[in-house]
Short mmCIF file of N, CA and C in Angstrom, two decimals:
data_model
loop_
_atom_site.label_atom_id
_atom_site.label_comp_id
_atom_site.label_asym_id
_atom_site.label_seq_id
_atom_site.Cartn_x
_atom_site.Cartn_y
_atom_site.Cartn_z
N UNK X 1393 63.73 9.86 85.97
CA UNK X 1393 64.31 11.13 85.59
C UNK X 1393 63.26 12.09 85.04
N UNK X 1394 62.30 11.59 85.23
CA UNK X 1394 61.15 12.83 84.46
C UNK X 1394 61.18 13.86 85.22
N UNK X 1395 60.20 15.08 84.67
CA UNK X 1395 60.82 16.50 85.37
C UNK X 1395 59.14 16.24 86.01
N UNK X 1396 58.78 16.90 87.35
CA UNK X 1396 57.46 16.91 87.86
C UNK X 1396 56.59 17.56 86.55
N UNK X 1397 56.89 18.31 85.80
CA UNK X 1397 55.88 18.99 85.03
C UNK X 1397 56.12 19.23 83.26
N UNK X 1398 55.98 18.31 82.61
CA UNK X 1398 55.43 18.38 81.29
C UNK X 1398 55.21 20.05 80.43
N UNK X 1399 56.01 20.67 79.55
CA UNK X 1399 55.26 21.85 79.10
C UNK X 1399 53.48 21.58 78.80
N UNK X 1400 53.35 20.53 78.28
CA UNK X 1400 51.75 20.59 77.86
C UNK X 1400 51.00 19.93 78.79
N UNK X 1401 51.08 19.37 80.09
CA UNK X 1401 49.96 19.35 81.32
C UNK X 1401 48.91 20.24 81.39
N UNK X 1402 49.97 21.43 80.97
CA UNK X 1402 48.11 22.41 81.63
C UNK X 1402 47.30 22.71 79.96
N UNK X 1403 47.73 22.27 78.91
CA UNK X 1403 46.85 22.27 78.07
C UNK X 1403 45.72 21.66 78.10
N UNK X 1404 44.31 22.00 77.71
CA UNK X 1404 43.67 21.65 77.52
C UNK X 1404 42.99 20.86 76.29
N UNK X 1405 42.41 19.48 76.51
CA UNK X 1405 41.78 19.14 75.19
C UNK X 1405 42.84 17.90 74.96
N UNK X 1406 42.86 17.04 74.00
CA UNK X 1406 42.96 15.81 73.20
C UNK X 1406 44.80 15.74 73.55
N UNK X 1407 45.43 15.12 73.76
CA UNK X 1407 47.05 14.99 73.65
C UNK X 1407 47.29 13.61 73.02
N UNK X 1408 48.08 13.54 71.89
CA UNK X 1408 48.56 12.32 70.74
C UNK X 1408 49.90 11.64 71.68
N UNK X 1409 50.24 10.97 72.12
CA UNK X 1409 51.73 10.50 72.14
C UNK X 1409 51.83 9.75 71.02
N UNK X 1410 53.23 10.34 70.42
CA UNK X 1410 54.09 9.41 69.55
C UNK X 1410 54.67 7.97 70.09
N UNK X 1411 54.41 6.91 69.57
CA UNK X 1411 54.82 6.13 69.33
C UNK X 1411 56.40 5.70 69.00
N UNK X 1412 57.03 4.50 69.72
CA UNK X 1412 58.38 4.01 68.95
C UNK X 1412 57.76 3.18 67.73
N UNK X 1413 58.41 2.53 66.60
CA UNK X 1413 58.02 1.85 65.64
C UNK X 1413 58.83 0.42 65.75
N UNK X 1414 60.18 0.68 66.48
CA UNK X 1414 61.11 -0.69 66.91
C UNK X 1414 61.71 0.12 68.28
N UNK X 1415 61.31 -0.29 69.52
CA UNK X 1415 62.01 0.25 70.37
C UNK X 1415 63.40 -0.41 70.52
N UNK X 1416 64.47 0.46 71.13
CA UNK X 1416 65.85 -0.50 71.12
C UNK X 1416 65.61 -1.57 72.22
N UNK X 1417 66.45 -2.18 71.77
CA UNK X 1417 66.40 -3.82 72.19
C UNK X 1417 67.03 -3.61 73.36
N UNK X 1418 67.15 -4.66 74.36
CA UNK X 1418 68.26 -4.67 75.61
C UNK X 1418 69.13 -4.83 75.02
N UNK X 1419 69.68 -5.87 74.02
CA UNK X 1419 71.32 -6.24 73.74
C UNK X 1419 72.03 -4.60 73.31
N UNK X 1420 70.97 -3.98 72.45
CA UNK X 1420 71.47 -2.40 71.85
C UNK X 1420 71.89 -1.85 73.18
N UNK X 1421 71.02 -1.84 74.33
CA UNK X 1421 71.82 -0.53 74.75
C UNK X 1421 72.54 -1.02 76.23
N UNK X 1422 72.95 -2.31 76.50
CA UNK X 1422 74.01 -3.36 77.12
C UNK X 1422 75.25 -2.83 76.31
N UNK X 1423 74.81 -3.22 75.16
CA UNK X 1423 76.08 -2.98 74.47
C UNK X 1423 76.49 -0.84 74.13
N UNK X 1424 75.82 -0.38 74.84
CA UNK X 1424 76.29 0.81 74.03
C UNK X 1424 76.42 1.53 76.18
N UNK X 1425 76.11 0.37 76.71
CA UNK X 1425 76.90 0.64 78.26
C UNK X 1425 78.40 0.62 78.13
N UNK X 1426 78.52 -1.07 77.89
CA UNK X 1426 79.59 -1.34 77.81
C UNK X 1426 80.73 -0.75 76.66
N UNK X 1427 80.25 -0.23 75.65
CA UNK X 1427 81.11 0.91 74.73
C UNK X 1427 81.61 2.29 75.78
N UNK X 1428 80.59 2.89 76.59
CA UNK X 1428 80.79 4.08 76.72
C UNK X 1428 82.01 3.83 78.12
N UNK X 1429 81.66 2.32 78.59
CA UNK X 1429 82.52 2.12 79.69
C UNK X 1429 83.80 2.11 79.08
N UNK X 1430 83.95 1.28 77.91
CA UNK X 1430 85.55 1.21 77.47
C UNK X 1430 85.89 2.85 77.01
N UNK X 1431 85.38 3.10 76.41
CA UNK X 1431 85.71 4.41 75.84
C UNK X 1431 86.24 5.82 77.32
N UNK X 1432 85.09 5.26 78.41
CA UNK X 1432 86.16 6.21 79.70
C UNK X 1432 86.93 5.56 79.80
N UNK X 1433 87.62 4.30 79.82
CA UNK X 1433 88.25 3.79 80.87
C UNK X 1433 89.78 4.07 79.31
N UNK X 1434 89.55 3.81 78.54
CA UNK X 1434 90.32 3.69 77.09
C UNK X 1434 91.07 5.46 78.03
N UNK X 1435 89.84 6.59 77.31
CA UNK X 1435 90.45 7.66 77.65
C UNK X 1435 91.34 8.28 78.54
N UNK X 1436 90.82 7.71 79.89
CA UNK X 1436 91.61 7.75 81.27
C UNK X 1436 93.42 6.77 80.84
N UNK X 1437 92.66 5.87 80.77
CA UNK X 1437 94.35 4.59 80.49
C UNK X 1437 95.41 5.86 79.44
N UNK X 1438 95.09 6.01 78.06
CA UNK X 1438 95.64 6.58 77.32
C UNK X 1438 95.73 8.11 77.51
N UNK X 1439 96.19 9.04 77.99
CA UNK X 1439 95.93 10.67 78.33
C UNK X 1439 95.96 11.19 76.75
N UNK X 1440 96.59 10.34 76.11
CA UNK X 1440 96.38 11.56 74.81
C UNK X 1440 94.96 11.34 73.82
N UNK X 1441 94.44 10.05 74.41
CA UNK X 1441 92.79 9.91 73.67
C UNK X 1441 91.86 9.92 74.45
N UNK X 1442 92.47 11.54 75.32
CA UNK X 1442 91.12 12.06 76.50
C UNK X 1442 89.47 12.35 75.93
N UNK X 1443 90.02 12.26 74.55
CA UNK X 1443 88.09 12.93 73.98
C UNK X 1443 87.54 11.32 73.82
N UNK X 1444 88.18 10.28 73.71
CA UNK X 1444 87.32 8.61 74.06
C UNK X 1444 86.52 9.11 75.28
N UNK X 1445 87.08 9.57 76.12
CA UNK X 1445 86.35 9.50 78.03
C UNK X 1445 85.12 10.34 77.66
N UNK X 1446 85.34 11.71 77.03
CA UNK X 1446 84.51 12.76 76.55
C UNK X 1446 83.06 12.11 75.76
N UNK X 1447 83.96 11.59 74.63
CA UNK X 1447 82.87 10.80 73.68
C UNK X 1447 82.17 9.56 75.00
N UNK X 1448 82.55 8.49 75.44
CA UNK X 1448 81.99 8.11 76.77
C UNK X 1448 80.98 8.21 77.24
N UNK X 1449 81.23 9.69 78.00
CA UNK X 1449 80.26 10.31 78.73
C UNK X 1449 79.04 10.80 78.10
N UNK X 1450 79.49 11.68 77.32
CA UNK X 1450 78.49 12.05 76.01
C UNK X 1450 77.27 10.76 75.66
N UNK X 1451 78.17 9.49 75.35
CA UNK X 1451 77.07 8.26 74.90
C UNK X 1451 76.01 8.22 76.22
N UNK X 1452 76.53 8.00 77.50
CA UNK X 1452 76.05 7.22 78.40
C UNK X 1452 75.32 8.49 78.77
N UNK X 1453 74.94 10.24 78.56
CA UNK X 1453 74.10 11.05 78.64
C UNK X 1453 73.13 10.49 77.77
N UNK X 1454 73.62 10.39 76.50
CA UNK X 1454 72.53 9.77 75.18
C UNK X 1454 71.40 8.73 75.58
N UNK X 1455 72.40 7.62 76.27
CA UNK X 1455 71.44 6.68 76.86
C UNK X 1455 70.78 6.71 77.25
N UNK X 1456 70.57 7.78 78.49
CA UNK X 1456 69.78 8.13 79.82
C UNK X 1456 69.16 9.59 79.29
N UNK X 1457 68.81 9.96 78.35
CA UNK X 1457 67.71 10.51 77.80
C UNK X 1457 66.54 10.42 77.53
N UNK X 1458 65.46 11.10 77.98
CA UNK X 1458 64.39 10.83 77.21
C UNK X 1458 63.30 11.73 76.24
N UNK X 1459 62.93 10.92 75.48
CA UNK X 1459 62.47 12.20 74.31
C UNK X 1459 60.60 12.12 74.75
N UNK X 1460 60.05 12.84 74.53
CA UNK X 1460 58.72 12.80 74.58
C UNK X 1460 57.98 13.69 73.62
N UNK X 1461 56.84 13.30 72.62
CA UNK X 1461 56.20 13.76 71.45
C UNK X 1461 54.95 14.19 71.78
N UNK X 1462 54.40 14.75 71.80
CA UNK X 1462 53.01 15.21 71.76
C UNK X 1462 52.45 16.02 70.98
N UNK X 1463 51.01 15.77 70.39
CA UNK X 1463 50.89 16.41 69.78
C UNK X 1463 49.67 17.00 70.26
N UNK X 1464 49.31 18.35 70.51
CA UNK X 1464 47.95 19.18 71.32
C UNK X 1464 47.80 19.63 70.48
N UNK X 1465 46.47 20.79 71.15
CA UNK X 1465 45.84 21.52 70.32
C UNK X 1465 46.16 22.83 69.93
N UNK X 1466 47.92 22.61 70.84
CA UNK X 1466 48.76 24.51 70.18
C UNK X 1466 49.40 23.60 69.03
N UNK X 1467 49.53 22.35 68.84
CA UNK X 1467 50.79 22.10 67.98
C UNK X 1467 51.47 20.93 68.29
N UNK X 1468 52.83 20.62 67.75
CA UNK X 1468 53.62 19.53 67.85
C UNK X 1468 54.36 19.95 69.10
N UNK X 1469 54.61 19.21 69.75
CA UNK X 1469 55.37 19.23 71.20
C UNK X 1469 56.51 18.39 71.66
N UNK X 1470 57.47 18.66 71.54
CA UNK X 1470 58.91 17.64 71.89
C UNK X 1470 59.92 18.31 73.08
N UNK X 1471 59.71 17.06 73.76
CA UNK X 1471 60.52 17.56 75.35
C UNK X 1471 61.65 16.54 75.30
N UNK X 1472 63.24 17.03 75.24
CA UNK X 1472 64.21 16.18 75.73
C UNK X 1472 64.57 16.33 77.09
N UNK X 1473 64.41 15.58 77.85
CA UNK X 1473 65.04 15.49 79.25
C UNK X 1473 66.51 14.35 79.40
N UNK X 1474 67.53 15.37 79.93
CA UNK X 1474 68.95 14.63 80.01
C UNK X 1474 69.35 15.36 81.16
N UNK X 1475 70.42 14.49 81.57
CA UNK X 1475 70.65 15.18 83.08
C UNK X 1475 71.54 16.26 83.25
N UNK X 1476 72.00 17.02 81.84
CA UNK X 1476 72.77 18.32 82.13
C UNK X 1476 71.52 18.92 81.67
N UNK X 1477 70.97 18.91 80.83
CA UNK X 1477 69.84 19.94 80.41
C UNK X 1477 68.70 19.60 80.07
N UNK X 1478 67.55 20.02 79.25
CA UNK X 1478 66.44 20.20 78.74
C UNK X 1478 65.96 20.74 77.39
N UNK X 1479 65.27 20.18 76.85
CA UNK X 1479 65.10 21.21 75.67
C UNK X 1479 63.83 21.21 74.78
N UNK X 1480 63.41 22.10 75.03
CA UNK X 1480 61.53 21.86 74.32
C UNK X 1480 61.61 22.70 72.71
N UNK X 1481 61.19 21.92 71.70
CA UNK X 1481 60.87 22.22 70.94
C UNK X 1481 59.18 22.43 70.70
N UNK X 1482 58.88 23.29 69.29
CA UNK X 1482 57.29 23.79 69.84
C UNK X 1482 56.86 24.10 68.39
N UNK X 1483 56.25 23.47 67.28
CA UNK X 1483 55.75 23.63 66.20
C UNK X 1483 54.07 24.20 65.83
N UNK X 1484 54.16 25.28 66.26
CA UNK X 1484 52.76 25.52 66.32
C UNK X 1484 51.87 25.68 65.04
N UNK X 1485 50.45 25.53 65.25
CA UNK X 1485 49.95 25.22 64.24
C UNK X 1485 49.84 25.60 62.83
N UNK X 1486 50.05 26.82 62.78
CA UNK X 1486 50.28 28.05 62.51
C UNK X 1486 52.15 27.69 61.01
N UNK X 1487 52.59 27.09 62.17
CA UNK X 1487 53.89 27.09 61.80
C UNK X 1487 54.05 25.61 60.78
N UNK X 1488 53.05 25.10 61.08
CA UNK X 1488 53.33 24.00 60.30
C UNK X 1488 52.58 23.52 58.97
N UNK X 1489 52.51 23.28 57.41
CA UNK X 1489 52.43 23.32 56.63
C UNK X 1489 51.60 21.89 55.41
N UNK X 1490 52.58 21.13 56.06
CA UNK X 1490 51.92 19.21 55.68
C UNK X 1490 52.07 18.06 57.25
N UNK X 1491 50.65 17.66 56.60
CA UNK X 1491 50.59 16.51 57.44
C UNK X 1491 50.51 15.40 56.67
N UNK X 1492 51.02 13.98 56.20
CA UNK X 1492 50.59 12.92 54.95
C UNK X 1492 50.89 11.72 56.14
N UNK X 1493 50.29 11.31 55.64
CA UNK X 1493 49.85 9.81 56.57
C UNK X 1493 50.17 9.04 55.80
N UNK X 1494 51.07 7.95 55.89
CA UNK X 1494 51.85 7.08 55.00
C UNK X 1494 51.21 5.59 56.10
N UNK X 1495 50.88 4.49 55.21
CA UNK X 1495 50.29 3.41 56.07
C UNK X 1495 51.77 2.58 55.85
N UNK X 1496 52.54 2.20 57.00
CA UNK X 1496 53.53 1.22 56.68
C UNK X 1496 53.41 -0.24 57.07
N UNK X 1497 52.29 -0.61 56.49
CA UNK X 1497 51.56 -2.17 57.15
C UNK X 1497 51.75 -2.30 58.06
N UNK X 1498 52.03 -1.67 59.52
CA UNK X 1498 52.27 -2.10 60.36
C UNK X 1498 50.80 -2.65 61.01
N UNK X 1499 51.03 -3.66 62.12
CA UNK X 1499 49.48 -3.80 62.61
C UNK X 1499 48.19 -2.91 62.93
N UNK X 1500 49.21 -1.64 63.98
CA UNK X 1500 48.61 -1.02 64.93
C UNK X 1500 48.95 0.21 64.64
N UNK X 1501 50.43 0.75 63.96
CA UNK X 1501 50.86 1.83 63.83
C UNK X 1501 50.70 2.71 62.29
N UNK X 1502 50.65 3.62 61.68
CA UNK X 1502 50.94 4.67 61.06
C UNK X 1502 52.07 6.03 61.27
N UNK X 1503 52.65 5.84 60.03
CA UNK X 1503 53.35 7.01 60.07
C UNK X 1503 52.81 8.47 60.01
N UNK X 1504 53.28 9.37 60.08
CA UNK X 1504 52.61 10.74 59.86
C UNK X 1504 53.60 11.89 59.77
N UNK X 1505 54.07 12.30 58.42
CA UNK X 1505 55.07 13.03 58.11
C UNK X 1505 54.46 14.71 58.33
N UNK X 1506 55.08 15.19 59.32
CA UNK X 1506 54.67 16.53 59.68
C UNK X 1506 55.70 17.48 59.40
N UNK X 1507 55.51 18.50 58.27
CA UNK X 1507 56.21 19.14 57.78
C UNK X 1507 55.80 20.61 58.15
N UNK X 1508 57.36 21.72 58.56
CA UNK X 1508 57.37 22.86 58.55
C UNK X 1508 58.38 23.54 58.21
N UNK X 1509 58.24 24.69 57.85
CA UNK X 1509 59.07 25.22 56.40
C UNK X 1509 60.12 23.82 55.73
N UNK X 1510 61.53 23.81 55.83
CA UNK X 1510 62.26 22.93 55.10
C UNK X 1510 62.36 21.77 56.19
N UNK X 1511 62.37 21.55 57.29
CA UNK X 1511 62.39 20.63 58.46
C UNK X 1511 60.55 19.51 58.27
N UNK X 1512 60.95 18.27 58.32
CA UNK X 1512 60.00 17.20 58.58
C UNK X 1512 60.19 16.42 59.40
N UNK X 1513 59.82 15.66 59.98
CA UNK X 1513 59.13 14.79 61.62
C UNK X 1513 58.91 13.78 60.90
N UNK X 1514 59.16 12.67 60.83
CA UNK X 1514 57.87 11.28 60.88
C UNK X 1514 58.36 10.18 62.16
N UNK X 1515 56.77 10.59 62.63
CA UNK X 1515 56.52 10.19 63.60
C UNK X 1515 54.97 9.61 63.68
N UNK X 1516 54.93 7.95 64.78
CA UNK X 1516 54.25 7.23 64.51
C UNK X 1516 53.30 6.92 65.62
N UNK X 1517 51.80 6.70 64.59
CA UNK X 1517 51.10 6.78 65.90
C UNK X 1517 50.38 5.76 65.80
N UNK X 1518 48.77 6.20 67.11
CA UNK X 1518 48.39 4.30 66.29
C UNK X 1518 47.22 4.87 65.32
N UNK X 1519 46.46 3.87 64.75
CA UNK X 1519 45.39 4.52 63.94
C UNK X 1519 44.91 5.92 63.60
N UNK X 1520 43.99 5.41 65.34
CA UNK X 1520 42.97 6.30 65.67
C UNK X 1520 43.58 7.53 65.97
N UNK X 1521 44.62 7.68 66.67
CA UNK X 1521 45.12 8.84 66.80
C UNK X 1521 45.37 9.75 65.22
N UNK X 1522 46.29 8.63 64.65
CA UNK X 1522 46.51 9.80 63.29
C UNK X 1522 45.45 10.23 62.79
N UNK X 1523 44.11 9.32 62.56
CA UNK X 1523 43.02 10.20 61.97
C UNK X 1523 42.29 11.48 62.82
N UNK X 1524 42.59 11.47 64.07
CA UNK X 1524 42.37 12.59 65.32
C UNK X 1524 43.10 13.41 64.77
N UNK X 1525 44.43 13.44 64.47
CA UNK X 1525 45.22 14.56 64.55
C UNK X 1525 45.09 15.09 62.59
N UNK X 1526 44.75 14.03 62.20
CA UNK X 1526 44.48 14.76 61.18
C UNK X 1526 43.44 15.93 60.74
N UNK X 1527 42.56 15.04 61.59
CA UNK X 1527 40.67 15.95 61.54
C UNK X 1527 41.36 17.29 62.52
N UNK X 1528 42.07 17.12 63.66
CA UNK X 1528 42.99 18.68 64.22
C UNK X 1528 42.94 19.37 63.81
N UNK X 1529 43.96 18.98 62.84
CA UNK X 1529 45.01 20.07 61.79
C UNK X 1529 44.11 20.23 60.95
N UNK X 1530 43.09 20.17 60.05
CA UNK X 1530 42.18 20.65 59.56
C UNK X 1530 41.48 21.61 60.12
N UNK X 1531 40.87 21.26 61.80
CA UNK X 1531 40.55 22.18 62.53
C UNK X 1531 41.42 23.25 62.74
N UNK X 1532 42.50 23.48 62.64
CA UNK X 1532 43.20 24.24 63.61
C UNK X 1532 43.42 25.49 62.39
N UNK X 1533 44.08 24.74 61.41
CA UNK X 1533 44.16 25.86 60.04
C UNK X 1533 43.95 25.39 58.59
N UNK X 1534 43.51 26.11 58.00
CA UNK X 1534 42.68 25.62 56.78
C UNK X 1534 44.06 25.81 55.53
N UNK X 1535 45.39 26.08 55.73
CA UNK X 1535 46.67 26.29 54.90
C UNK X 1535 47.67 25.12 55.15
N UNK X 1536 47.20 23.94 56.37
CA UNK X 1536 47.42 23.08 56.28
C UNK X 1536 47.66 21.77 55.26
N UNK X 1537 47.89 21.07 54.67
CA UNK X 1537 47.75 20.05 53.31
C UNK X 1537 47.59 19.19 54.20
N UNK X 1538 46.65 18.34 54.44
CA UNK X 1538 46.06 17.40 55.13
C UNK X 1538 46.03 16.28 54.47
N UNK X 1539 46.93 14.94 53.68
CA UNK X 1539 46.59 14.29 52.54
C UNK X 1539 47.39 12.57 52.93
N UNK X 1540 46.93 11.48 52.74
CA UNK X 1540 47.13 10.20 52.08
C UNK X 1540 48.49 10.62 51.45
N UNK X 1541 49.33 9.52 51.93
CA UNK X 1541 50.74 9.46 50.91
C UNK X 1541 50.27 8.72 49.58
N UNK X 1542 51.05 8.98 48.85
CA UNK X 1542 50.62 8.27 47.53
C UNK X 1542 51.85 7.00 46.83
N UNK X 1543 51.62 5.97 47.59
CA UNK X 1543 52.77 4.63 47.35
C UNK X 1543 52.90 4.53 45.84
N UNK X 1544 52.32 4.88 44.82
CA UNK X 1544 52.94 5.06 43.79
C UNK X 1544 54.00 5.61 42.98
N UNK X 1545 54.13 6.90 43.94
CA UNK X 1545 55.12 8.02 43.66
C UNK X 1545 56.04 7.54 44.64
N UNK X 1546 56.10 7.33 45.83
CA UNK X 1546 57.13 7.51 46.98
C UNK X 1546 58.52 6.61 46.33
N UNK X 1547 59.65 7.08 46.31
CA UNK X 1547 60.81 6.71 46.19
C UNK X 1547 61.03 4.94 46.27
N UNK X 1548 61.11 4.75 47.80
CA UNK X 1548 61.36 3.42 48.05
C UNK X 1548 59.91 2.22 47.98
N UNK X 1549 59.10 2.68 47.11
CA UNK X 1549 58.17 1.72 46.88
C UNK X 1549 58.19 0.12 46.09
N UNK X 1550 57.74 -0.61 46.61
CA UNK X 1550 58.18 -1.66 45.50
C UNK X 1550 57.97 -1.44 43.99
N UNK X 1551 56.80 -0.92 44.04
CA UNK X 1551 56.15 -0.91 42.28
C UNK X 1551 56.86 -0.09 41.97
N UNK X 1552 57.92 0.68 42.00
CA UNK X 1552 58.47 1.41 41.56
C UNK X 1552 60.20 1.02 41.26
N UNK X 1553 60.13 0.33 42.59
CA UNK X 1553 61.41 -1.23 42.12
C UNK X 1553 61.49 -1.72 41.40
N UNK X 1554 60.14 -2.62 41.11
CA UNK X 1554 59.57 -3.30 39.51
C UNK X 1554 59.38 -2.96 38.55
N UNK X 1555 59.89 -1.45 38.25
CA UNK X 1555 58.95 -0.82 37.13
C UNK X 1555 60.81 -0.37 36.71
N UNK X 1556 61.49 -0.06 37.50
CA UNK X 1556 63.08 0.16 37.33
C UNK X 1556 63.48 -1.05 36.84
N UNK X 1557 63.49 -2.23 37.55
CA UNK X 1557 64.10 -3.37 37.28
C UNK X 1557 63.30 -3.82 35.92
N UNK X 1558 62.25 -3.88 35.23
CA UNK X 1558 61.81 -4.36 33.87
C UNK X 1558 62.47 -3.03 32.51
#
């Protein structure tokens, strides 16, 4: 279902893909077939719980979506492709405000919370990329906050579990 042409193909220079962090499983989306199947077939059987068929269809569009992240050298880049429509979102550099790199032990991956005006992103990449896109966004604008999360402060930290619970 991809479209022949990408908004950011003809950019030039470095492109980040985002990362999944747990992609869905087969049993997840077997099972969210077989939901959207009962839910038409529910809607159709019953005429007065026609929005089940609605809701349905709706899921099994959801399914057969795909999202794509990029991050270039205009900015953050997000393409949904679904088979009634399309829809590109476009955070340019300009437009965007914090970048904090949060390490979530993962092996290979990092988070990277990309913030503009009241709206934030976290989205995950591998290493090397986040430190690329960090050294970027430094390049790109100097009103940027370019910074290390700080696991001391962050909400759901353990030491901060331990420090509640004593």
């Amino acid at each position: 279902m991809r479209t022949v042409h990408l908004p950011w193909e003809s950019v030039a220079g470095p492109q980040y893909h985002a990362r999944e962090l747990k992609p869905r499983k087969k049993w997840v989306t077997a099972g969210g077939w077989v939901m959207s199947f009962v839910l038409i077939v529910g809607g159709i059987a019953y005429p007065h719980y026609w929005f089940a068929a609605l809701f349905g269809v709706l899921y099994m569009l959801t399914l057969l979506m795909q999202k794509d992240i990029v991050v270039t050298s205009r900015g953050l880049e997000i393409f949904y492709q679904m088979h009634i429509t399309t829809q590109y979102d476009f955070w340019s550099w300009d437009d965007i405000h914090t970048i904090i790199r949060e390490d979530k032990k993962h092996p290979e991956l990092v988070a990277l919370h990309i913030g503009k005006g009241d709206r934030s992103k976290r989205l995950f990449f591998t290493k090397a990329d986040a430190q690329a896109i960090m050294d970027l966004a430094r390049k790109q604008s100097h009103k940027i906050l370019v910074a290390e999360a700080d696991e001391s402060k962050m909400n759901g930290s353990a030491k901060n579990k331990k420090k509640k619970k004593a």
